[in-house]
Structures are given as C-alpha cells and as structure tokens.
Amino acid sequence: MTPHQNFITIAALLCTLLLAVQAANPTLITRLCGATSAPEACTRCINHQPTPSIDERDVVLSLLDCAYLDLLSLKIDTKHAIDSESTDETTRSALDQCNQLILNLISENGILNFKVGKKEFSLAKSDIDGHMSDEIKGCYRLLGAPGVTIPPKVFSGLFSVTSDYGITSQVLSLVH
C-alpha cells in the first residue's frame, strides 16, 4: 500500500470510530421521552437535531433547541400579525405586548442553555416552571382578552412553545 492509501484507510477508520462514538443513545432518549406527556414529540425533536444526544445534558439541550426554533417562528408570526393591515388595534396591542414576552423567552432560553451546559438541571427546571411559565401564561391572558382575535399561526405557535417547555420540564425532573 502506498503512503497515500494508508492515509486514506486511516482517515476512513477514524471517521468510522468518530461516528460510532458520537451516535445517539436511543435507550436514554426512549427512557426520558417515554416518561413525558408527549413521548413522540420529544423523540422527534431530539432525533431531528444535527448533534446526536449521547447523555442527559444533550437531550435537554436538544429540547431547548426545539423550543428556541419554535420561539423564533412564533416571534415572526406575531410580528407579521402586528404588521398586518387587517389586524385591529385591540389585537395589535395584545400581540405587541405578547411579542415582548416572546423576546424575553428567547433571551431566557439562552440562559437555560448555559445552566444546562453546566448541568444545573434543577435551576433550569425552576426557571421553566417559574418565570418562563408565567410569561407564557401572560401571553395567553393577553390574547384571551375580550376583543382580541388570535391569529391561528400565533395560537398554534404559542401552543408549540408551551408543549416544548412542558416536555423539557418533565425531562429535567428525571435528570441529575
């Protein structure tokens, strides 16, 4: 074998080993997601991440990434509804206030990522169950006020974010 062929063979073996080491942990994912109220949604979220989940921290970070992406979509849909000429002033005002809460949640998601990265799982769970939950409920209250017409995309986006954080909180109660 030539030195070039040796190099290619060694590189191929290293790539194979790297892939084997970085493979997702399906047993862990099944255990954690299976204990949630929405195991299919939990598993789907984790399995669609570009980085495989090998440990508990990875699983939670994957769930937070899904929540972040749903928050970004919600922010865009809310902004479109605010800017729409067909949106009445009462609804526009409620959406504008809700949008501020969404921006807060996006920022707080970054803080959660930091806490989970440091394996401060109980602090992250406390944040989700506390002030993050309060901000989501605040958005529901604003959009449920008399005279407010909730745009369907905003409603479904808010529902997705609520589900994302509910699942994440349930998983955080299982990790150490």
PDB file of C-alpha atoms in Angstrom:
ATOM      1  CA  MET A   1       0.000   0.000   0.000  1.00  0.00           C
ATOM      2  CA  THR A   2       1.231   3.484  -0.803  1.00  0.00           C
ATOM      3  CA  PRO A   3       1.510   6.166   1.890  1.00  0.00           C
ATOM      4  CA  HIS A   4      -1.464   7.922   0.281  1.00  0.00           C
ATOM      5  CA  GLN A   5      -3.599   4.764   0.500  1.00  0.00           C
ATOM      6  CA  ASN A   6      -2.519   4.255   4.126  1.00  0.00           C
ATOM      7  CA  PHE A   7      -3.590   7.787   4.935  1.00  0.00           C
ATOM      8  CA  ILE A   8      -6.994   7.279   3.288  1.00  0.00           C
ATOM      9  CA  THR A   9      -7.520   3.983   5.134  1.00  0.00           C
ATOM     10  CA  ILE A  10      -6.598   5.522   8.499  1.00  0.00           C
ATOM     11  CA  ALA A  11      -8.815   8.552   7.853  1.00  0.00           C
ATOM     12  CA  ALA A  12     -11.743   6.280   6.975  1.00  0.00           C
ATOM     13  CA  LEU A  13     -11.229   4.253  10.159  1.00  0.00           C
ATOM     14  CA  LEU A  14     -11.057   7.400  12.285  1.00  0.00           C
ATOM     15  CA  CYS A  15     -14.277   8.726  10.751  1.00  0.00           C
ATOM     16  CA  THR A  16     -15.996   5.412  11.430  1.00  0.00           C
ATOM     17  CA  LEU A  17     -14.826   5.459  15.057  1.00  0.00           C
ATOM     18  CA  LEU A  18     -15.873   9.063  15.484  1.00  0.00           C
ATOM     19  CA  LEU A  19     -19.350   8.311  14.162  1.00  0.00           C
ATOM     20  CA  ALA A  20     -19.648   5.293  16.451  1.00  0.00           C
ATOM     21  CA  VAL A  21     -18.588   7.356  19.484  1.00  0.00           C
ATOM     22  CA  GLN A  22     -20.967  10.188  18.636  1.00  0.00           C
ATOM     23  CA  ALA A  23     -24.021   8.045  17.915  1.00  0.00           C
ATOM     24  CA  ALA A  24     -27.211   8.968  19.712  1.00  0.00           C
ATOM     25  CA  ASN A  25     -28.179   6.997  22.793  1.00  0.00           C
ATOM     26  CA  PRO A  26     -31.602   5.561  21.849  1.00  0.00           C
ATOM     27  CA  THR A  27     -32.065   3.843  25.223  1.00  0.00           C
ATOM     28  CA  LEU A  28     -31.622   7.135  27.056  1.00  0.00           C
ATOM     29  CA  ILE A  29     -33.892   9.001  24.644  1.00  0.00           C
ATOM     30  CA  THR A  30     -36.604   6.344  24.961  1.00  0.00           C
ATOM     31  CA  ARG A  31     -36.348   6.361  28.769  1.00  0.00           C
ATOM     32  CA  LEU A  32     -36.509  10.138  29.124  1.00  0.00           C
ATOM     33  CA  CYS A  33     -39.050  10.843  26.389  1.00  0.00           C
ATOM     34  CA  GLY A  34     -41.158   7.865  27.411  1.00  0.00           C
ATOM     35  CA  ALA A  35     -41.727   9.470  30.798  1.00  0.00           C
ATOM     36  CA  THR A  36     -43.182  12.667  29.285  1.00  0.00           C
ATOM     37  CA  SER A  37     -46.749  13.509  28.341  1.00  0.00           C
ATOM     38  CA  ALA A  38     -45.744  13.609  24.645  1.00  0.00           C
ATOM     39  CA  PRO A  39     -43.116  10.905  24.020  1.00  0.00           C
ATOM     40  CA  GLU A  40     -43.421  11.058  20.217  1.00  0.00           C
ATOM     41  CA  ALA A  41     -42.936  14.834  20.082  1.00  0.00           C
ATOM     42  CA  CYS A  42     -39.997  14.583  22.492  1.00  0.00           C
ATOM     43  CA  THR A  43     -38.304  11.829  20.479  1.00  0.00           C
ATOM     44  CA  ARG A  44     -38.977  13.570  17.155  1.00  0.00           C
ATOM     45  CA  CYS A  45     -37.408  16.780  18.446  1.00  0.00           C
ATOM     46  CA  ILE A  46     -34.283  15.054  19.716  1.00  0.00           C
ATOM     47  CA  ASN A  47     -33.821  12.889  16.633  1.00  0.00           C
ATOM     48  CA  HIS A  48     -34.056  15.893  14.300  1.00  0.00           C
ATOM     49  CA  GLN A  49     -31.110  17.669  15.906  1.00  0.00           C
ATOM     50  CA  PRO A  50     -27.825  17.820  13.984  1.00  0.00           C
ATOM     51  CA  THR A  51     -25.830  16.795  17.069  1.00  0.00           C
ATOM     52  CA  PRO A  52     -26.653  13.353  18.485  1.00  0.00           C
ATOM     53  CA  SER A  53     -27.822  13.131  22.079  1.00  0.00           C
ATOM     54  CA  ILE A  54     -25.421  10.919  23.972  1.00  0.00           C
ATOM     55  CA  ASP A  55     -26.142  11.961  27.555  1.00  0.00           C
ATOM     56  CA  GLU A  56     -28.864  13.636  29.618  1.00  0.00           C
ATOM     57  CA  ARG A  57     -27.428  17.105  29.083  1.00  0.00           C
ATOM     58  CA  ASP A  58     -27.512  16.603  25.295  1.00  0.00           C
ATOM     59  CA  VAL A  59     -31.150  15.517  25.457  1.00  0.00           C
ATOM     60  CA  VAL A  60     -32.168  18.638  27.386  1.00  0.00           C
ATOM     61  CA  LEU A  61     -30.114  20.895  25.108  1.00  0.00           C
ATOM     62  CA  SER A  62     -31.866  19.339  22.094  1.00  0.00           C
ATOM     63  CA  LEU A  63     -35.255  20.048  23.650  1.00  0.00           C
ATOM     64  CA  LEU A  64     -34.236  23.641  24.356  1.00  0.00           C
ATOM     65  CA  ASP A  65     -33.133  23.995  20.737  1.00  0.00           C
ATOM     66  CA  CYS A  66     -36.588  22.884  19.570  1.00  0.00           C
ATOM     67  CA  ALA A  67     -38.192  25.397  21.934  1.00  0.00           C
ATOM     68  CA  TYR A  68     -35.868  28.116  20.615  1.00  0.00           C
ATOM     69  CA  LEU A  69     -36.784  27.384  17.000  1.00  0.00           C
ATOM     70  CA  ASP A  70     -40.488  27.430  17.884  1.00  0.00           C
ATOM     71  CA  LEU A  71     -39.987  30.732  19.720  1.00  0.00           C
ATOM     72  CA  LEU A  72     -38.350  32.237  16.635  1.00  0.00           C
ATOM     73  CA  SER A  73     -41.262  31.093  14.453  1.00  0.00           C
ATOM     74  CA  LEU A  74     -43.732  32.489  16.982  1.00  0.00           C
ATOM     75  CA  LYS A  75     -41.877  35.809  17.031  1.00  0.00           C
ATOM     76  CA  ILE A  76     -42.030  36.023  13.219  1.00  0.00           C
ATOM     77  CA  ASP A  77     -45.719  35.058  13.080  1.00  0.00           C
ATOM     78  CA  THR A  78     -46.550  37.543  15.825  1.00  0.00           C
ATOM     79  CA  LYS A  79     -44.658  40.309  14.037  1.00  0.00           C
ATOM     80  CA  HIS A  80     -46.477  39.529  10.774  1.00  0.00           C
ATOM     81  CA  ALA A  81     -49.821  39.738  12.588  1.00  0.00           C
ATOM     82  CA  ILE A  82     -48.831  43.038  14.225  1.00  0.00           C
ATOM     83  CA  ASP A  83     -47.854  44.478  10.840  1.00  0.00           C
ATOM     84  CA  SER A  84     -50.937  43.181   9.037  1.00  0.00           C
ATOM     85  CA  GLU A  85     -53.394  45.828   7.901  1.00  0.00           C
ATOM     86  CA  SER A  86     -56.271  43.505   8.792  1.00  0.00           C
ATOM     87  CA  THR A  87     -55.285  43.364  12.487  1.00  0.00           C
ATOM     88  CA  ASP A  88     -57.490  45.565  14.672  1.00  0.00           C
ATOM     89  CA  GLU A  89     -55.952  47.885  17.290  1.00  0.00           C
ATOM     90  CA  THR A  90     -57.027  45.795  20.308  1.00  0.00           C
ATOM     91  CA  THR A  91     -55.439  42.681  18.847  1.00  0.00           C
ATOM     92  CA  ARG A  92     -52.362  44.599  17.679  1.00  0.00           C
ATOM     93  CA  SER A  93     -51.807  45.955  21.191  1.00  0.00           C
ATOM     94  CA  ALA A  94     -52.148  42.489  22.757  1.00  0.00           C
ATOM     95  CA  LEU A  95     -49.818  40.981  20.146  1.00  0.00           C
ATOM     96  CA  ASP A  96     -47.273  43.732  20.714  1.00  0.00           C
ATOM     97  CA  GLN A  97     -47.241  43.061  24.475  1.00  0.00           C
ATOM     98  CA  CYS A  98     -47.093  39.317  23.883  1.00  0.00           C
ATOM     99  CA  ASN A  99     -44.206  39.845  21.461  1.00  0.00           C
ATOM    100  CA  GLN A 100     -42.200  41.448  24.269  1.00  0.00           C
ATOM    101  CA  LEU A 101     -42.796  38.348  26.397  1.00  0.00           C
ATOM    102  CA  ILE A 102     -41.663  36.182  23.469  1.00  0.00           C
ATOM    103  CA  LEU A 103     -38.452  38.213  23.201  1.00  0.00           C
ATOM    104  CA  ASN A 104     -37.905  37.679  26.939  1.00  0.00           C
ATOM    105  CA  LEU A 105     -38.401  33.931  26.478  1.00  0.00           C
ATOM    106  CA  ILE A 106     -35.861  33.857  23.644  1.00  0.00           C
ATOM    107  CA  SER A 107     -33.318  35.554  25.897  1.00  0.00           C
ATOM    108  CA  GLU A 108     -34.141  33.268  28.821  1.00  0.00           C
ATOM    109  CA  ASN A 109     -33.738  30.220  26.584  1.00  0.00           C
ATOM    110  CA  GLY A 110     -30.089  31.215  26.186  1.00  0.00           C
ATOM    111  CA  ILE A 111     -29.723  31.384  29.959  1.00  0.00           C
ATOM    112  CA  LEU A 112     -31.294  27.919  30.233  1.00  0.00           C
ATOM    113  CA  ASN A 113     -28.767  26.578  27.716  1.00  0.00           C
ATOM    114  CA  PHE A 114     -25.968  27.946  29.887  1.00  0.00           C
ATOM    115  CA  LYS A 115     -27.416  26.361  33.057  1.00  0.00           C
ATOM    116  CA  VAL A 116     -27.991  23.009  31.375  1.00  0.00           C
ATOM    117  CA  GLY A 117     -24.475  23.152  29.905  1.00  0.00           C
ATOM    118  CA  LYS A 118     -23.213  23.415  33.480  1.00  0.00           C
ATOM    119  CA  LYS A 119     -25.603  20.586  34.475  1.00  0.00           C
ATOM    120  CA  GLU A 120     -27.621  22.878  36.740  1.00  0.00           C
ATOM    121  CA  PHE A 121     -30.754  20.921  35.897  1.00  0.00           C
ATOM    122  CA  SER A 122     -32.811  21.847  38.963  1.00  0.00           C
ATOM    123  CA  LEU A 123     -32.174  25.563  38.387  1.00  0.00           C
ATOM    124  CA  ALA A 124     -33.201  25.226  34.745  1.00  0.00           C
ATOM    125  CA  LYS A 125     -36.376  23.378  35.726  1.00  0.00           C
ATOM    126  CA  SER A 126     -37.159  26.028  38.314  1.00  0.00           C
ATOM    127  CA  ASP A 127     -36.777  28.759  35.668  1.00  0.00           C
ATOM    128  CA  ILE A 128     -39.101  26.960  33.244  1.00  0.00           C
ATOM    129  CA  ASP A 129     -41.717  26.214  35.888  1.00  0.00           C
ATOM    130  CA  GLY A 130     -41.441  29.705  37.352  1.00  0.00           C
ATOM    131  CA  HIS A 131     -40.999  32.917  35.430  1.00  0.00           C
ATOM    132  CA  MET A 132     -40.912  31.334  31.944  1.00  0.00           C
ATOM    133  CA  SER A 133     -44.243  29.649  32.579  1.00  0.00           C
ATOM    134  CA  ASP A 134     -45.571  32.955  33.916  1.00  0.00           C
ATOM    135  CA  GLU A 135     -44.544  34.756  30.724  1.00  0.00           C
ATOM    136  CA  ILE A 136     -46.229  32.133  28.548  1.00  0.00           C
ATOM    137  CA  LYS A 137     -49.386  32.384  30.674  1.00  0.00           C
ATOM    138  CA  GLY A 138     -49.167  36.169  30.379  1.00  0.00           C
ATOM    139  CA  CYS A 139     -49.219  35.869  26.613  1.00  0.00           C
ATOM    140  CA  TYR A 140     -52.271  33.590  26.777  1.00  0.00           C
ATOM    141  CA  ARG A 141     -54.014  36.122  29.053  1.00  0.00           C
ATOM    142  CA  LEU A 142     -53.250  38.991  26.675  1.00  0.00           C
ATOM    143  CA  LEU A 143     -54.504  37.063  23.672  1.00  0.00           C
ATOM    144  CA  GLY A 144     -57.563  35.804  25.536  1.00  0.00           C
ATOM    145  CA  ALA A 145     -58.760  39.291  26.467  1.00  0.00           C
ATOM    146  CA  PRO A 146     -62.134  40.500  25.188  1.00  0.00           C
ATOM    147  CA  GLY A 147     -61.985  41.884  21.665  1.00  0.00           C
ATOM    148  CA  VAL A 148     -58.706  40.153  20.771  1.00  0.00           C
ATOM    149  CA  THR A 149     -58.728  37.912  17.719  1.00  0.00           C
ATOM    150  CA  ILE A 150     -55.843  35.460  17.983  1.00  0.00           C
ATOM    151  CA  PRO A 151     -54.276  34.731  14.592  1.00  0.00           C
ATOM    152  CA  PRO A 152     -54.195  30.931  14.057  1.00  0.00           C
ATOM    153  CA  LYS A 153     -50.413  30.825  13.478  1.00  0.00           C
ATOM    154  CA  VAL A 154     -49.792  32.719  16.714  1.00  0.00           C
ATOM    155  CA  PHE A 155     -52.149  30.432  18.622  1.00  0.00           C
ATOM    156  CA  SER A 156     -50.526  27.251  17.281  1.00  0.00           C
ATOM    157  CA  GLY A 157     -47.035  28.698  17.834  1.00  0.00           C
ATOM    158  CA  LEU A 158     -47.837  29.549  21.426  1.00  0.00           C
ATOM    159  CA  PHE A 159     -49.220  26.049  21.900  1.00  0.00           C
ATOM    160  CA  SER A 160     -45.987  24.554  20.482  1.00  0.00           C
ATOM    161  CA  VAL A 161     -43.822  26.648  22.798  1.00  0.00           C
ATOM    162  CA  THR A 162     -45.974  25.659  25.773  1.00  0.00           C
ATOM    163  CA  SER A 163     -45.577  21.981  24.828  1.00  0.00           C
ATOM    164  CA  ASP A 164     -41.825  22.348  24.266  1.00  0.00           C
ATOM    165  CA  TYR A 165     -41.216  23.763  27.721  1.00  0.00           C
ATOM    166  CA  GLY A 166     -43.644  21.329  29.349  1.00  0.00           C
ATOM    167  CA  ILE A 167     -41.745  18.388  27.867  1.00  0.00           C
ATOM    168  CA  THR A 168     -38.399  19.946  28.793  1.00  0.00           C
ATOM    169  CA  SER A 169     -39.546  20.456  32.382  1.00  0.00           C
ATOM    170  CA  GLN A 170     -40.673  16.837  32.589  1.00  0.00           C
ATOM    171  CA  VAL A 171     -37.313  15.599  31.298  1.00  0.00           C
ATOM    172  CA  LEU A 172     -35.444  17.918  33.678  1.00  0.00           C
ATOM    173  CA  SER A 173     -37.268  16.293  36.587  1.00  0.00           C
ATOM    174  CA  LEU A 174     -35.683  12.963  35.559  1.00  0.00           C
ATOM    175  CA  VAL A 175     -32.045  14.001  35.090  1.00  0.00           C
ATOM    176  CA  HIS A 176     -29.343  14.572  37.683  1.00  0.00           C
TER     177      HIS A 176
END
